[in-house]
mmCIF file of C-alpha atoms in Angstrom:
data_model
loop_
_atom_site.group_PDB
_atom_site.id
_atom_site.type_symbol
_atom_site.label_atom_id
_atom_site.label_comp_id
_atom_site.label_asym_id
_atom_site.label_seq_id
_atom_site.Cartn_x
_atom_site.Cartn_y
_atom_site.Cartn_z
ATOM 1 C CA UNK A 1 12.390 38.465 -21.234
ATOM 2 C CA UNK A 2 11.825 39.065 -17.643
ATOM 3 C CA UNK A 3 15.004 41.798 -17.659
ATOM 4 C CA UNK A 4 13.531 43.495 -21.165
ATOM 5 C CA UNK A 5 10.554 44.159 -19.056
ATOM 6 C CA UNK A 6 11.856 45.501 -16.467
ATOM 7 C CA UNK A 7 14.553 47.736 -18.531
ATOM 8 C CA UNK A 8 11.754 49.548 -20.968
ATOM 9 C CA UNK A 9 9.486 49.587 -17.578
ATOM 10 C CA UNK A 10 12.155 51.387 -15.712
ATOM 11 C CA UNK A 11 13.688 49.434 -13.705
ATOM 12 C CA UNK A 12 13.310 45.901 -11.222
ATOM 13 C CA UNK A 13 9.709 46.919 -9.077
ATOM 14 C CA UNK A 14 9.184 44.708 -6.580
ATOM 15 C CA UNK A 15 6.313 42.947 -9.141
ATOM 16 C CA UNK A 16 9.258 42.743 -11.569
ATOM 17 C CA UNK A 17 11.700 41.542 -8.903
ATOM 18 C CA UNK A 18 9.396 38.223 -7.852
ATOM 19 C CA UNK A 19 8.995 37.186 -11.295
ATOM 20 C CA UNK A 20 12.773 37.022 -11.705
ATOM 21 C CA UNK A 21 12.705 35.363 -8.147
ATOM 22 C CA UNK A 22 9.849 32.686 -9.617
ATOM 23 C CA UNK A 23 11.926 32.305 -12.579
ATOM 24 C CA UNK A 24 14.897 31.324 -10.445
ATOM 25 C CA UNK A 25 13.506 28.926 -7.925
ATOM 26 C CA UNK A 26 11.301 27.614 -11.396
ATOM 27 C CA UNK A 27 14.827 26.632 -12.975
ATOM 28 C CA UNK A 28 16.228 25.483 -9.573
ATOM 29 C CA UNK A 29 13.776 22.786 -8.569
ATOM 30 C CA UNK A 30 13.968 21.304 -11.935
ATOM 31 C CA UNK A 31 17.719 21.141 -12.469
ATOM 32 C CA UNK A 32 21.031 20.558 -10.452
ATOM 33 C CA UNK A 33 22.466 22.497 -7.887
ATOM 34 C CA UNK A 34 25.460 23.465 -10.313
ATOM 35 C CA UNK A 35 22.823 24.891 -12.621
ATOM 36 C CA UNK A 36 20.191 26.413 -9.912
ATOM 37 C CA UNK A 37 23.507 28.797 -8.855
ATOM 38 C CA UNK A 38 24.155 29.256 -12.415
ATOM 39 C CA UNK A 39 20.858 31.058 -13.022
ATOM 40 C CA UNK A 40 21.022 32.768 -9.859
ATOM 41 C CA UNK A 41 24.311 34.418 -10.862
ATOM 42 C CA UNK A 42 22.607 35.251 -14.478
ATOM 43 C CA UNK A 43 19.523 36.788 -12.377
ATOM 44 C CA UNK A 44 22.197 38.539 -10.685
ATOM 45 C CA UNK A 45 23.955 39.630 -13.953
ATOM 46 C CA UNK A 46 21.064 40.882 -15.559
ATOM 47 C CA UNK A 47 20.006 43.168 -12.332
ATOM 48 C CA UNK A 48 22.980 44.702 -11.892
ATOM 49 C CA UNK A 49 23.203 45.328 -16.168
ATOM 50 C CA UNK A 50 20.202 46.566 -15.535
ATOM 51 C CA UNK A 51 21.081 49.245 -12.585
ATOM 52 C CA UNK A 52 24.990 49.983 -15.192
ATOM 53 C CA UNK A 53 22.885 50.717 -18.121
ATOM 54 C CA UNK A 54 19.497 52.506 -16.901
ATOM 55 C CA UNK A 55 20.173 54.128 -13.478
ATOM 56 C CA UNK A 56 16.988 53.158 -12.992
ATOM 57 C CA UNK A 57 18.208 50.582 -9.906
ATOM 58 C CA UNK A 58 20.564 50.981 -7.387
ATOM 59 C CA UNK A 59 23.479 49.132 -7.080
ATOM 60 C CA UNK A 60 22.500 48.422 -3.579
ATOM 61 C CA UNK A 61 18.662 47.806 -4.665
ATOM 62 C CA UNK A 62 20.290 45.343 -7.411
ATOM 63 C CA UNK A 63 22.930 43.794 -4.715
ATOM 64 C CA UNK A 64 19.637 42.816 -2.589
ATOM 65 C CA UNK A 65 17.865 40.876 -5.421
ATOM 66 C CA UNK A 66 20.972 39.584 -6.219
ATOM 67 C CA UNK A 67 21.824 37.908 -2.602
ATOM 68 C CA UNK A 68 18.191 37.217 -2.869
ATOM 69 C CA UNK A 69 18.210 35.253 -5.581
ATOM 70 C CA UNK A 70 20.877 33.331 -4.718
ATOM 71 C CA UNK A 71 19.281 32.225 -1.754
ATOM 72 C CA UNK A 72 16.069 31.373 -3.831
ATOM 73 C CA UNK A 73 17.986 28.992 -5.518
ATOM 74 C CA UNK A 74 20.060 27.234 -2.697
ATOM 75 C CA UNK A 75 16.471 27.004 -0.926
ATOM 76 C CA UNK A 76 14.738 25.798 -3.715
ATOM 77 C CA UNK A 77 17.400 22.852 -4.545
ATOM 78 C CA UNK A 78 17.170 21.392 -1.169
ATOM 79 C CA UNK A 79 13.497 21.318 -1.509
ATOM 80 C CA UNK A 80 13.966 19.621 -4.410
ATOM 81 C CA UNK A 81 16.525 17.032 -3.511
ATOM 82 C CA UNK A 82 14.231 16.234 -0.315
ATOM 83 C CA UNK A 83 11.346 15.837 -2.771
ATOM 84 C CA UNK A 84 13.584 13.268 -4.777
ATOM 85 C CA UNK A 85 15.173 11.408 -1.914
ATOM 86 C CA UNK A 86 11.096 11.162 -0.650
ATOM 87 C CA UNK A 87 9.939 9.535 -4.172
ATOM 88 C CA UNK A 88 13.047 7.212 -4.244
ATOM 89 C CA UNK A 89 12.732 6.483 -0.663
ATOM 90 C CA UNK A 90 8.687 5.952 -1.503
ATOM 91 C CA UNK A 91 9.500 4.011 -4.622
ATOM 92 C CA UNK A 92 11.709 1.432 -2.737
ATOM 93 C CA UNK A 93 9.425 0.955 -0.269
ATOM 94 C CA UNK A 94 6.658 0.132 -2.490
ATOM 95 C CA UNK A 95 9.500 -1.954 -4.535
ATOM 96 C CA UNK A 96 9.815 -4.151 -1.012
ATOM 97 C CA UNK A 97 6.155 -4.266 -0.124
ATOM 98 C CA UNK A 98 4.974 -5.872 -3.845
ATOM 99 C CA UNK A 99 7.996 -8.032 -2.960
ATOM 100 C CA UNK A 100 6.646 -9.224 0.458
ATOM 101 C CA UNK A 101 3.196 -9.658 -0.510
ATOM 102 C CA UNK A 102 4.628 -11.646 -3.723
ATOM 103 C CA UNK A 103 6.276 -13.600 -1.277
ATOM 104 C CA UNK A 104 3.666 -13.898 1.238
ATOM 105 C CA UNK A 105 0.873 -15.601 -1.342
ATOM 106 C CA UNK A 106 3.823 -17.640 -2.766
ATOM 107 C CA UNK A 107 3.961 -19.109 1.101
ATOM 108 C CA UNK A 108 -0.078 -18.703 1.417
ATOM 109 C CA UNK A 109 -0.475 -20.885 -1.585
ATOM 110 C CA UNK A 110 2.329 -23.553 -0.325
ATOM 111 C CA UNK A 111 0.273 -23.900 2.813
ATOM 112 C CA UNK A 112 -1.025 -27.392 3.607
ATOM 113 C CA UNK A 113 -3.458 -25.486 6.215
ATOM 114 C CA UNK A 114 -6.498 -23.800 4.001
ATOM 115 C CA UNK A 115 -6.386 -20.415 3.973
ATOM 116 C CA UNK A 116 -9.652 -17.798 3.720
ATOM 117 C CA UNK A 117 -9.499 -14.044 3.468
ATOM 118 C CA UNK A 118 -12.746 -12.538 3.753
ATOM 119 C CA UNK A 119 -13.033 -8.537 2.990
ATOM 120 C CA UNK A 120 -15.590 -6.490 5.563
ATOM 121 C CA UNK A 121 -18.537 -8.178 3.434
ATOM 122 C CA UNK A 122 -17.755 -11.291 3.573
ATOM 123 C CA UNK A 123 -16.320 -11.941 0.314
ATOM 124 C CA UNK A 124 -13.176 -13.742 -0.543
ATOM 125 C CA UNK A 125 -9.988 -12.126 -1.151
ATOM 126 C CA UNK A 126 -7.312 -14.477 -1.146
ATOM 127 C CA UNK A 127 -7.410 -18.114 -0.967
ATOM 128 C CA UNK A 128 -4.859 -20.887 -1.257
ATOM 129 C CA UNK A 129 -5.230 -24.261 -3.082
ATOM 130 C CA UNK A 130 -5.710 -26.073 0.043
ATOM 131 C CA UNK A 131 -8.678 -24.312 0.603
ATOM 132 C CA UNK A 132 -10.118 -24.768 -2.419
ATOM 133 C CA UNK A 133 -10.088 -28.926 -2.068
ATOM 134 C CA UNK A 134 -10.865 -28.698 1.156
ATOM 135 C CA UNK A 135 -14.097 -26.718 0.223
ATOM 136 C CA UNK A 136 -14.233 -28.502 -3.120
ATOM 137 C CA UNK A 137 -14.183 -25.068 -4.805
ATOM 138 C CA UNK A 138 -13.110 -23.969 -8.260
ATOM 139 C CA UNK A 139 -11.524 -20.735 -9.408
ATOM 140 C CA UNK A 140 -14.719 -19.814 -11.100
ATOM 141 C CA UNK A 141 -17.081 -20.461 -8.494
ATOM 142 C CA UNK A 142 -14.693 -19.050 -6.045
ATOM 143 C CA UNK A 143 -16.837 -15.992 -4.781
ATOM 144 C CA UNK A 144 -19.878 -18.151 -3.674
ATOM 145 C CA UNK A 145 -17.934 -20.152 -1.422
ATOM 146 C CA UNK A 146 -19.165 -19.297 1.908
ATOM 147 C CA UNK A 147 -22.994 -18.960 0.272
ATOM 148 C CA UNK A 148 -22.424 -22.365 -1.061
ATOM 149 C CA UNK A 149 -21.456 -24.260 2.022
ATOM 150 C CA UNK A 150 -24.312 -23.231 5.099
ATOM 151 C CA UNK A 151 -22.450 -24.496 8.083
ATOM 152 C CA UNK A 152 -18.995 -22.373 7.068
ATOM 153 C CA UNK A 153 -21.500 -19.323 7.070
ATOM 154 C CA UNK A 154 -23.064 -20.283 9.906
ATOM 155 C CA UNK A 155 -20.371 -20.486 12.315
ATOM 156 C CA UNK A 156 -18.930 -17.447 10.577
ATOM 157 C CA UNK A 157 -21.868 -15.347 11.378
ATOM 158 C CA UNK A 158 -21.940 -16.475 14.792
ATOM 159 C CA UNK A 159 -18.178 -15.872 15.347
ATOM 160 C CA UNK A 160 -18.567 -11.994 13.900
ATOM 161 C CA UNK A 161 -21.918 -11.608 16.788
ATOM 162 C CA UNK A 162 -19.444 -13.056 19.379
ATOM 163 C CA UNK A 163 -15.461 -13.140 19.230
ATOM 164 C CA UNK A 164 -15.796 -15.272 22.325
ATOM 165 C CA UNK A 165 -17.353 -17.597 20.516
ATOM 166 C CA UNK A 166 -15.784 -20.763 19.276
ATOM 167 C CA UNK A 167 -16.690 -22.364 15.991
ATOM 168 C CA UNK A 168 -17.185 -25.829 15.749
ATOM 169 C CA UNK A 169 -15.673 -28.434 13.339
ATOM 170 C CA UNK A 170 -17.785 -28.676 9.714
ATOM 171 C CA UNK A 171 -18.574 -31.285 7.486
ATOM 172 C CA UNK A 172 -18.043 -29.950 4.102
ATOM 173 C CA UNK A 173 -18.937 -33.708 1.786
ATOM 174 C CA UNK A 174 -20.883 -36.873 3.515
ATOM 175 C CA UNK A 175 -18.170 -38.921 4.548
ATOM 176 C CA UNK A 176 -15.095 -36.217 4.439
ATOM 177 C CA UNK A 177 -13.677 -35.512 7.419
ATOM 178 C CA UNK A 178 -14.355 -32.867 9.726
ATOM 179 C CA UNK A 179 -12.926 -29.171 9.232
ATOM 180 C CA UNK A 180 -11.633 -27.484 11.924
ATOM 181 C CA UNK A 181 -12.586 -24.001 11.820
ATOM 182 C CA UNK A 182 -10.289 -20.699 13.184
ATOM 183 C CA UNK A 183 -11.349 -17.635 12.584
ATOM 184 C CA UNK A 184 -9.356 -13.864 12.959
ATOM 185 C CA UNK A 185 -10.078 -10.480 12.724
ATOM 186 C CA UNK A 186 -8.281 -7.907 10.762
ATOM 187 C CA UNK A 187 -7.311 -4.453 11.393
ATOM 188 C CA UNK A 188 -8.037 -2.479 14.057
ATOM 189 C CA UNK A 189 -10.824 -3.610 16.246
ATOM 190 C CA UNK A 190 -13.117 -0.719 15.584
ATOM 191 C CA UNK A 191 -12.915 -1.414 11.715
ATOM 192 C CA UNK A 192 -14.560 -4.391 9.818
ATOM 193 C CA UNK A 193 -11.277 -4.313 7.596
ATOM 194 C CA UNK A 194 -12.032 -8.416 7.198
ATOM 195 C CA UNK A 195 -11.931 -11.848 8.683
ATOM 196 C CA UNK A 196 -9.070 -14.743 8.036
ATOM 197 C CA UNK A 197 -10.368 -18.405 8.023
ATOM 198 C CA UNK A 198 -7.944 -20.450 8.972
ATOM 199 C CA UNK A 199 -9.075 -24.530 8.294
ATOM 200 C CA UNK A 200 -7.686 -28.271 8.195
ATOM 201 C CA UNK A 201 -8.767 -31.994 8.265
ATOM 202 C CA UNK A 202 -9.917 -33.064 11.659
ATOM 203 C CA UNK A 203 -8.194 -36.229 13.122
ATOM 204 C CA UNK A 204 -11.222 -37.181 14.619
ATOM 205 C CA UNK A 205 -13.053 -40.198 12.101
ATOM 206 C CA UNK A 206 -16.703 -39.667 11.231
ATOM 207 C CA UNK A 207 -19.439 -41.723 11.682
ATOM 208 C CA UNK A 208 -18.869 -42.873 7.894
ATOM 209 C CA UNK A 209 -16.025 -44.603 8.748
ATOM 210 C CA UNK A 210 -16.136 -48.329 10.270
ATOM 211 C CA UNK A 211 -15.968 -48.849 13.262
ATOM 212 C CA UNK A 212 -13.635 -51.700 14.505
ATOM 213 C CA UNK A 213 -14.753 -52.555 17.719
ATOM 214 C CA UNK A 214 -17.858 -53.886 15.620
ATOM 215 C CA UNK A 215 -16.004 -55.564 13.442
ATOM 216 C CA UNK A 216 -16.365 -60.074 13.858
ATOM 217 C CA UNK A 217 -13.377 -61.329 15.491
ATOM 218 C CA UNK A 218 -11.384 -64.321 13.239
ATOM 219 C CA UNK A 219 -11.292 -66.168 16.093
#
């Protein structure tokens, strides 16, 4: 259609001449290289039929487009193929990081230490099953669980004021033993990307327990 044009318009302008060029590198992205030089050379063709038949074009006018278009396409298919090899190389990549976070909660889950992600307000984004009977929290109420138990947002709150600061153990049940508390920040320190809670069952007894020192001697 292009070469129509530009035979009953009298010959390949330079307007005519980039929408051949267009036309080309169009073809060439979207195809093989095989096929890209393939409609280069019938760019090519129809130029110089167009310079035999109207002597409208120079041969030497037509042998410029042609070597033009030629490089077009050559250009254009490596553009291409580096766009591909980016979306594979992108597409395996993501492919391996599902993977590894798949993985990661699998292990996360597994953990006999609880595990807390909080986002940047304080709101839980991952936890593990530990967590949830060591807080004695259910999947449903699952987003109140720092609201719901006052001394795991207290020391919270006073760890995000100070870093320095170092939480001590919590009592989550009368009678249960003692949490220990360790918290982490994530991301960079100049973002409030979110907070890991890291807890587990204190070896320390409570004052619930007995205590055997009191306890009457047999003898």
């Amino acid at each position: 259609a292009i070469t129509l044009l530009a035979y009953l318009g009298g010959g390949f302008g330079n307007d005519i001449a980039v929408l051949l060029a267009v036309s080309v590198a169009g073809g060439s992205v979207l195809s093989s290289r095989r096929y890209a030089l393939f409609f280069a050379a019938l760019a090519s063709f129809a130029v110089l039929a167009n310079a035999f038949f109207s002597q409208t074009t120079g041969y030497t006018h037509a042998g410029i487009l042609g070597t033009t278009f030629f490089a077009t396409a050559i250009l254009a298919t490596y553009i291409a193929q580096r766009i591909r090899n980016s979306e594979n190389l992108a597409a395996q990549r993501g492919s391996d990081l599902l993977t590894m976070e798949q993985l990661t909660r699998y292990v996360i889950q597994r953990m006999q230490t609880g595990v807390l992600v909080l986002d940047g307000d304080n709101q839980p984004q991952l936890m593990n099953q530990s967590t949830r009977e060591l807080l004695s929290i259910g999947e449903k109420n699952a987003a109140q669980c720092i609201d719901k138990h006052s001394d795991l947002k207290r020391e919270l709150l006073r760890w995000q004021q100070d870093r320095q600061y170092q939480p001590s153990p919590i009592q989550v049940q009368q009678g249960a033993r003692e949490l220990i508390l360790r918290f982490a920040h994530l991301g960079r320190k100049e973002e409030n990307a979110g907070t890991l809670i890291l807890d587990r069952k204190s070896t320390r007894l409570n004052s619930s327990h007995t205590d055997i020192s009191r306890m009457p001697s047999s003898a």
